[in-house]
Short mmCIF file of C-alpha atoms and ligand atoms in Angstrom, two decimals:
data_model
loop_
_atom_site.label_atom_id
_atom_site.label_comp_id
_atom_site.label_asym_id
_atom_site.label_seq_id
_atom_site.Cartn_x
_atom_site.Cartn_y
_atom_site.Cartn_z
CA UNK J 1 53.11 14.27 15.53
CA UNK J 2 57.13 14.69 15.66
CA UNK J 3 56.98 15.66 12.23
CA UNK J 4 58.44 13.23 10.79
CA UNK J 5 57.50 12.29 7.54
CA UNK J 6 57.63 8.47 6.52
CA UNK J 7 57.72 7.63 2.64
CA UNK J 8 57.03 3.45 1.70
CA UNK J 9 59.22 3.13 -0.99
CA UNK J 10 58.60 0.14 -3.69
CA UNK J 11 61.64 -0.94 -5.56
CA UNK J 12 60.71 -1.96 -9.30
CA UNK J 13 63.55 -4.29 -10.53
CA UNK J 14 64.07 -4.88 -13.88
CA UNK J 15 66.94 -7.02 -14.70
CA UNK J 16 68.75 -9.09 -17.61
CA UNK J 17 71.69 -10.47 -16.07
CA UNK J 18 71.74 -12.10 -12.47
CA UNK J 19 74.13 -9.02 -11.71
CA UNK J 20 71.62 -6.69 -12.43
CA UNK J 21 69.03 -8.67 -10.12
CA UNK J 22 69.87 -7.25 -7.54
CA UNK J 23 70.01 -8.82 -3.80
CA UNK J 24 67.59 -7.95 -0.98
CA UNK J 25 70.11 -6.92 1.50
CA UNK J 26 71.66 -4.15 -1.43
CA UNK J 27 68.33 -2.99 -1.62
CA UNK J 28 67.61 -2.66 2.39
CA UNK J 29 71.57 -1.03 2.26
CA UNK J 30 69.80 1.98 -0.13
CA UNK J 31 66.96 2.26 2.34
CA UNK J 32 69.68 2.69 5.24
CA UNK J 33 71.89 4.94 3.83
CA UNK J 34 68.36 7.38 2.89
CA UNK J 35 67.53 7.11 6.47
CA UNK J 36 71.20 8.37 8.03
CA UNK J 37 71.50 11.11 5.29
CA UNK J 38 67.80 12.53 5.75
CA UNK J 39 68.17 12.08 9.28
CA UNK J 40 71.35 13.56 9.92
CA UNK J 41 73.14 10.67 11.53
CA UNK J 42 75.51 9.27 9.02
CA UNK J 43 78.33 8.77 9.94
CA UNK J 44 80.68 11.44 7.73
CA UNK J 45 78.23 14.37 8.80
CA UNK J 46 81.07 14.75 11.82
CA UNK J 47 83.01 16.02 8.44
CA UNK J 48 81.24 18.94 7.42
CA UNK J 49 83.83 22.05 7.87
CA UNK J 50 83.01 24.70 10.43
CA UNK J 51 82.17 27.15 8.15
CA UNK J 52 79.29 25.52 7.43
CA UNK J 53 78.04 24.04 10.55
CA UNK J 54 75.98 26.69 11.20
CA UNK J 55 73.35 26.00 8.25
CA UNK J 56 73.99 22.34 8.06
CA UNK J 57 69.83 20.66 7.87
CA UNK J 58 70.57 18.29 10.20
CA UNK J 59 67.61 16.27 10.66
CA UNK J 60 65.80 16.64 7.68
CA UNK J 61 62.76 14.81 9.29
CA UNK J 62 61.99 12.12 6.64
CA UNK J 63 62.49 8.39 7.01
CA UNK J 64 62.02 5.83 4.50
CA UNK J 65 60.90 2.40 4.86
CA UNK J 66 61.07 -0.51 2.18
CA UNK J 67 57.43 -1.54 1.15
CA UNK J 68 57.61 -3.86 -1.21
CA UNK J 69 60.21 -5.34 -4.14
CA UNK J 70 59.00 -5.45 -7.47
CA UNK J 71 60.94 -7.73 -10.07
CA UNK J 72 60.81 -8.33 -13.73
CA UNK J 73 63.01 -10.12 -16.57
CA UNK J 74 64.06 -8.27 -19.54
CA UNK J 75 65.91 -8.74 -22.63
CA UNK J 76 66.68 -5.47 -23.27
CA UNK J 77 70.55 -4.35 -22.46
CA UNK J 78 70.01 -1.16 -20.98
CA UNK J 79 67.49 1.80 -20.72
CA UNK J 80 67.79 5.87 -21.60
CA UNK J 81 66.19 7.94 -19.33
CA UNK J 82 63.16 8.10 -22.31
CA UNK J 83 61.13 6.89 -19.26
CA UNK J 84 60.45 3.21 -21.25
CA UNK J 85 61.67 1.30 -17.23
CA UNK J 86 58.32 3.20 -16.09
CA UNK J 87 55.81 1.96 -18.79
CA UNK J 88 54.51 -2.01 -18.40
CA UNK J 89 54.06 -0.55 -22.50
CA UNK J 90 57.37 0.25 -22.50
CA UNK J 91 58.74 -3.65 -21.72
CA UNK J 92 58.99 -1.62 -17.87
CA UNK J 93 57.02 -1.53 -14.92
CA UNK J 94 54.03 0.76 -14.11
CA UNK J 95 54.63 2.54 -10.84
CA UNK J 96 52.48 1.56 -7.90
CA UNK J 97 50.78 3.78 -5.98
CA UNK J 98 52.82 6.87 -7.28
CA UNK J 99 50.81 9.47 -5.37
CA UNK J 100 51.10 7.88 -2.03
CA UNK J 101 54.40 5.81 -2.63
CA UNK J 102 58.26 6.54 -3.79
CA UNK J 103 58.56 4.36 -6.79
CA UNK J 104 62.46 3.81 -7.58
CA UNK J 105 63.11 1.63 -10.74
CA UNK J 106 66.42 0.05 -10.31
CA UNK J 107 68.02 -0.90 -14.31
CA UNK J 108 71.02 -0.72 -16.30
CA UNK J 109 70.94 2.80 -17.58
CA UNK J 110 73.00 3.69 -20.48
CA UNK J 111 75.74 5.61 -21.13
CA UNK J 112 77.38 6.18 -17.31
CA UNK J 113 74.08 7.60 -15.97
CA UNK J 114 73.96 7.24 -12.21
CA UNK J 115 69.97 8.04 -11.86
CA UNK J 116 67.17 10.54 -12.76
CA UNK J 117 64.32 11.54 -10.93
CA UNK J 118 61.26 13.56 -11.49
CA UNK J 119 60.25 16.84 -9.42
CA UNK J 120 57.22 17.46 -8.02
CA UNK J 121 54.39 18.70 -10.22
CA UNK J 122 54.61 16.18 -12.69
CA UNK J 123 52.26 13.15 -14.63
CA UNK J 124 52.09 10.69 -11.85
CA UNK J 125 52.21 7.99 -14.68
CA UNK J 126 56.19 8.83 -14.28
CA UNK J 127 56.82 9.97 -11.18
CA UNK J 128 59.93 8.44 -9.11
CA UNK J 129 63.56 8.25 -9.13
CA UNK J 130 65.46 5.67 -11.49
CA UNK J 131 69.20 3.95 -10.64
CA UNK J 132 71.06 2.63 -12.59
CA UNK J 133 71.79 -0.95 -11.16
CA UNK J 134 75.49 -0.36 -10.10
CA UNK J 135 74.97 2.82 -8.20
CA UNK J 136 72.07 1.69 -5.64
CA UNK J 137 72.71 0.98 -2.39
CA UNK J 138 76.14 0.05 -0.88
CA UNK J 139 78.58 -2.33 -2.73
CA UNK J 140 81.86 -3.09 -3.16
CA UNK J 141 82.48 -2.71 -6.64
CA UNK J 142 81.16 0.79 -8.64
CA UNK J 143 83.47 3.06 -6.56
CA UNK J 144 83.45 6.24 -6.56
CA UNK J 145 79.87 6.10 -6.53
CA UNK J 146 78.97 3.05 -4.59
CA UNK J 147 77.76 4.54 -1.53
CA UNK J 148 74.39 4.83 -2.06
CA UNK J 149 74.76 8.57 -2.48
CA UNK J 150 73.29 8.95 -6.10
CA UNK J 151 69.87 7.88 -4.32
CA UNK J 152 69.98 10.69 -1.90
CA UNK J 153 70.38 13.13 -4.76
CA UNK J 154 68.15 11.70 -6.98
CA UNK J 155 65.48 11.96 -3.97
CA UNK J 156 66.49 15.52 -3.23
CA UNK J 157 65.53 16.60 -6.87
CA UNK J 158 62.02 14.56 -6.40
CA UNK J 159 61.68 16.74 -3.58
CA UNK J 160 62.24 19.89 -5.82
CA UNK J 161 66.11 20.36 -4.75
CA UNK J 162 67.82 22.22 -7.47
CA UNK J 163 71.59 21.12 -8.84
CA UNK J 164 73.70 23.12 -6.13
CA UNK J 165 75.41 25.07 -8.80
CA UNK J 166 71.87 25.78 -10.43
CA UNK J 167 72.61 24.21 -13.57
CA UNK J 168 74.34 26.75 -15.00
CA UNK J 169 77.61 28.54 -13.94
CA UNK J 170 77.06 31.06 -11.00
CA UNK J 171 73.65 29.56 -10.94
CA UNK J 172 70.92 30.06 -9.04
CA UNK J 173 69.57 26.65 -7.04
CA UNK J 174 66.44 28.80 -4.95
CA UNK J 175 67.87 28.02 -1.88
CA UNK J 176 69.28 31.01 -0.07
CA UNK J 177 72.08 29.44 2.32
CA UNK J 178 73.85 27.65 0.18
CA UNK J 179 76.90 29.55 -1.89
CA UNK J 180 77.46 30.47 -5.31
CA UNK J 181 79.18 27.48 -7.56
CA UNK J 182 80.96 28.37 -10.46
CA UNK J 183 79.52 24.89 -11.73
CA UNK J 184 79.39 20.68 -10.58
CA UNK J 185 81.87 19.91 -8.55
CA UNK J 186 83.47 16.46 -9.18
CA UNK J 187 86.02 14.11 -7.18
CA UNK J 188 86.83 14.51 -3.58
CA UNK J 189 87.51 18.83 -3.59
CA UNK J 190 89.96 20.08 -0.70
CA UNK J 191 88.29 22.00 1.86
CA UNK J 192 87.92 25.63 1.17
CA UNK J 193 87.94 25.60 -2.55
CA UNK J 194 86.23 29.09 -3.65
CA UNK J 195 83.53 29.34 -6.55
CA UNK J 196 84.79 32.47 -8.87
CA UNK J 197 81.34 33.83 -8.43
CA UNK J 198 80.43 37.42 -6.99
CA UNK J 199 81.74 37.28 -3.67
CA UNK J 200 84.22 34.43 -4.44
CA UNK J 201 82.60 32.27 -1.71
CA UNK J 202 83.59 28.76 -0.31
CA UNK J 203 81.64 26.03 -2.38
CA UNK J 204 79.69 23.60 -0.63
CA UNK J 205 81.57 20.46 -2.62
CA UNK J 206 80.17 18.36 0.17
CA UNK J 207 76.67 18.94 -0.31
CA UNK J 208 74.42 15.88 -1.55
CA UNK J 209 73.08 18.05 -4.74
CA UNK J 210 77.21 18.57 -6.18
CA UNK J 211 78.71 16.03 -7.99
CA UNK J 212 81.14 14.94 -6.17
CA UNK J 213 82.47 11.41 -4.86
CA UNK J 214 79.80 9.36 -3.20
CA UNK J 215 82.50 9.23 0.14
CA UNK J 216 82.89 13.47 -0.46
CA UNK J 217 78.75 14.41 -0.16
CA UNK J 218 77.67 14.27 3.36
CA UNK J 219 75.40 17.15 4.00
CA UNK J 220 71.37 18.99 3.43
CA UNK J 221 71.62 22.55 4.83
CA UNK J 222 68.72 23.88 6.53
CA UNK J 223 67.54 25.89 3.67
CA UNK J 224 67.02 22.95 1.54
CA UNK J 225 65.55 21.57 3.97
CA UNK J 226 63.08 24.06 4.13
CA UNK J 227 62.75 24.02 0.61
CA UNK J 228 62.14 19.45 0.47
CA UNK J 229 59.22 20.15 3.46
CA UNK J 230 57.66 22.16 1.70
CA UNK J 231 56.92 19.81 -1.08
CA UNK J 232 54.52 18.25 1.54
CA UNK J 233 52.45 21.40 2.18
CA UNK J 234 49.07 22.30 0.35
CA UNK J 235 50.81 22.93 -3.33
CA UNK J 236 53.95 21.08 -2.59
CA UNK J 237 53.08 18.20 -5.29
CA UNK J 238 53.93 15.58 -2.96
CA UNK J 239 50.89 16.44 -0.36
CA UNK J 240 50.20 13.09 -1.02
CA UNK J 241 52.50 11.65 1.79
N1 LIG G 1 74.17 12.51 -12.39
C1 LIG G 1 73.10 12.30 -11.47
C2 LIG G 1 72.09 13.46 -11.51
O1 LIG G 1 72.35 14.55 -11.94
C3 LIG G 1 73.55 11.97 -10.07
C4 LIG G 1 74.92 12.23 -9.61
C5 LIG G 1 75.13 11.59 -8.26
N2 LIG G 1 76.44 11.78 -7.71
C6 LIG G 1 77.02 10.90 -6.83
N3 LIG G 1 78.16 11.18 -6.28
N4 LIG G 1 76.46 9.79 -6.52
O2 LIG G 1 70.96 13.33 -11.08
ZN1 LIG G 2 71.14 15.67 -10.27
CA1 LIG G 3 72.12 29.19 -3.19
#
């Protein structure tokens, strides 16, 4: 009725070590930190420079809520995003629900991968967002990515958000208010930094589909907004929710 969109989220686990089991309360800390940065009320959005206030999403009008925790023992060390933590076949966990529910597989992903996720359109045998085991939710080791920002990402490219740099330099991410990047942007960038694409604009370094630090991403702008509702609409590939 408000338009608010509410996705249950179920958490598949798979874990060796009692490290990579992870807690309860760092699981409810990724379903928190989804909630302010869809909804516009984390804290750091009071950071975004006045340049781009003006198309900053604000509320992005989705809410997540924790419904239910899925855990398994493995043996193996770690996973490649070959899609194995999504197969029961696969020594993983079939997703539950996929059509109707946010499956995240939380693992130890190989090779300094933060997550993955799959867009829209795609077999629902595999659909979801994997994290690796050190980047979900809020912790105090794993810095500079330990703020439960690689989840908001990874969520914004299940809901068809494009790297901001479109994935190649000068790039093209479909969403019309957000500038030019010459490519990722990584660390904490100073404010006002300038892509050297046509027009030499101001990069968005804060935006949540960059690369940057997990403390220097803090903002949707209303055009990817746009763009993430409309993966709910007849077509959207995620009219399931
Ligand atoms: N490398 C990942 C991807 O392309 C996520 C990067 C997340 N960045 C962060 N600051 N947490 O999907
Ligand atoms: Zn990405
Ligand atoms: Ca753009």
């Amino acid at each position: 009725a408000n338009g608010i969109i509410e996705i249950p989220v179920v958490v598949n686990v798979l874990y060796r070590t009692a490290a990579e089991n992870i807690s309860l309360a760092q699981i409810q800390s990724q379903i928190d930190v989804l909630n302010a940065d869809y909804s516009g009320t984390n804290p750091d959005a009071a950071n975004v420079p006045t340049i781009f206030q003006g198309v900053k999403a604000g509320d992005v009008g989705i809410r997540f809520v924790l419904d239910q925790v899925i855990r398994k023992a493995t043996n193996k060390t770690s996973w490649t995003t070959n899609d194995a933590m999504k197969k029961t076949s696969g020594g993983g966990l079939n997703p539950t629900s996929p059509t109707t529910k946010l499956n995240m597989w939380c693992c130890n992903l190989s090779g300094g991968i933060l997550g993955y996720a799959q867009f829209p359109g795609g077999s629902s045998a595999t659909d979801g967002v994997v994290m690796d085991n050190n980047a979900f939710g809020v912790t105090t080791t794993g810095a500079p990515y330990n703020k439960g920002r690689t989840a908001t990402h990874e969520v914004g490219h299940w809901l068809n958000l494009r790297h901001i740099w479109g994935d190649a330099q000068c790039g093209n991410d479909l969403v019309s208010d957000t500038p030019l990047h010459t490519g990722a942007n990584y660390g904490c960038p100073a404010a006002g930094v300038r892509s050297t694409c046509s027009g030499t604009p101001v990069m968005m370094t804060m935006n949540y589909m960059d690369y940057t630090d997990d403390l220097c991403m803090y903002m949707f702008s209303a055009g990817q907004k746009a763009r993430m509702k409309a993966t709910f609409a007849t077509g959207g590939g995620r009219t399931g929710f």
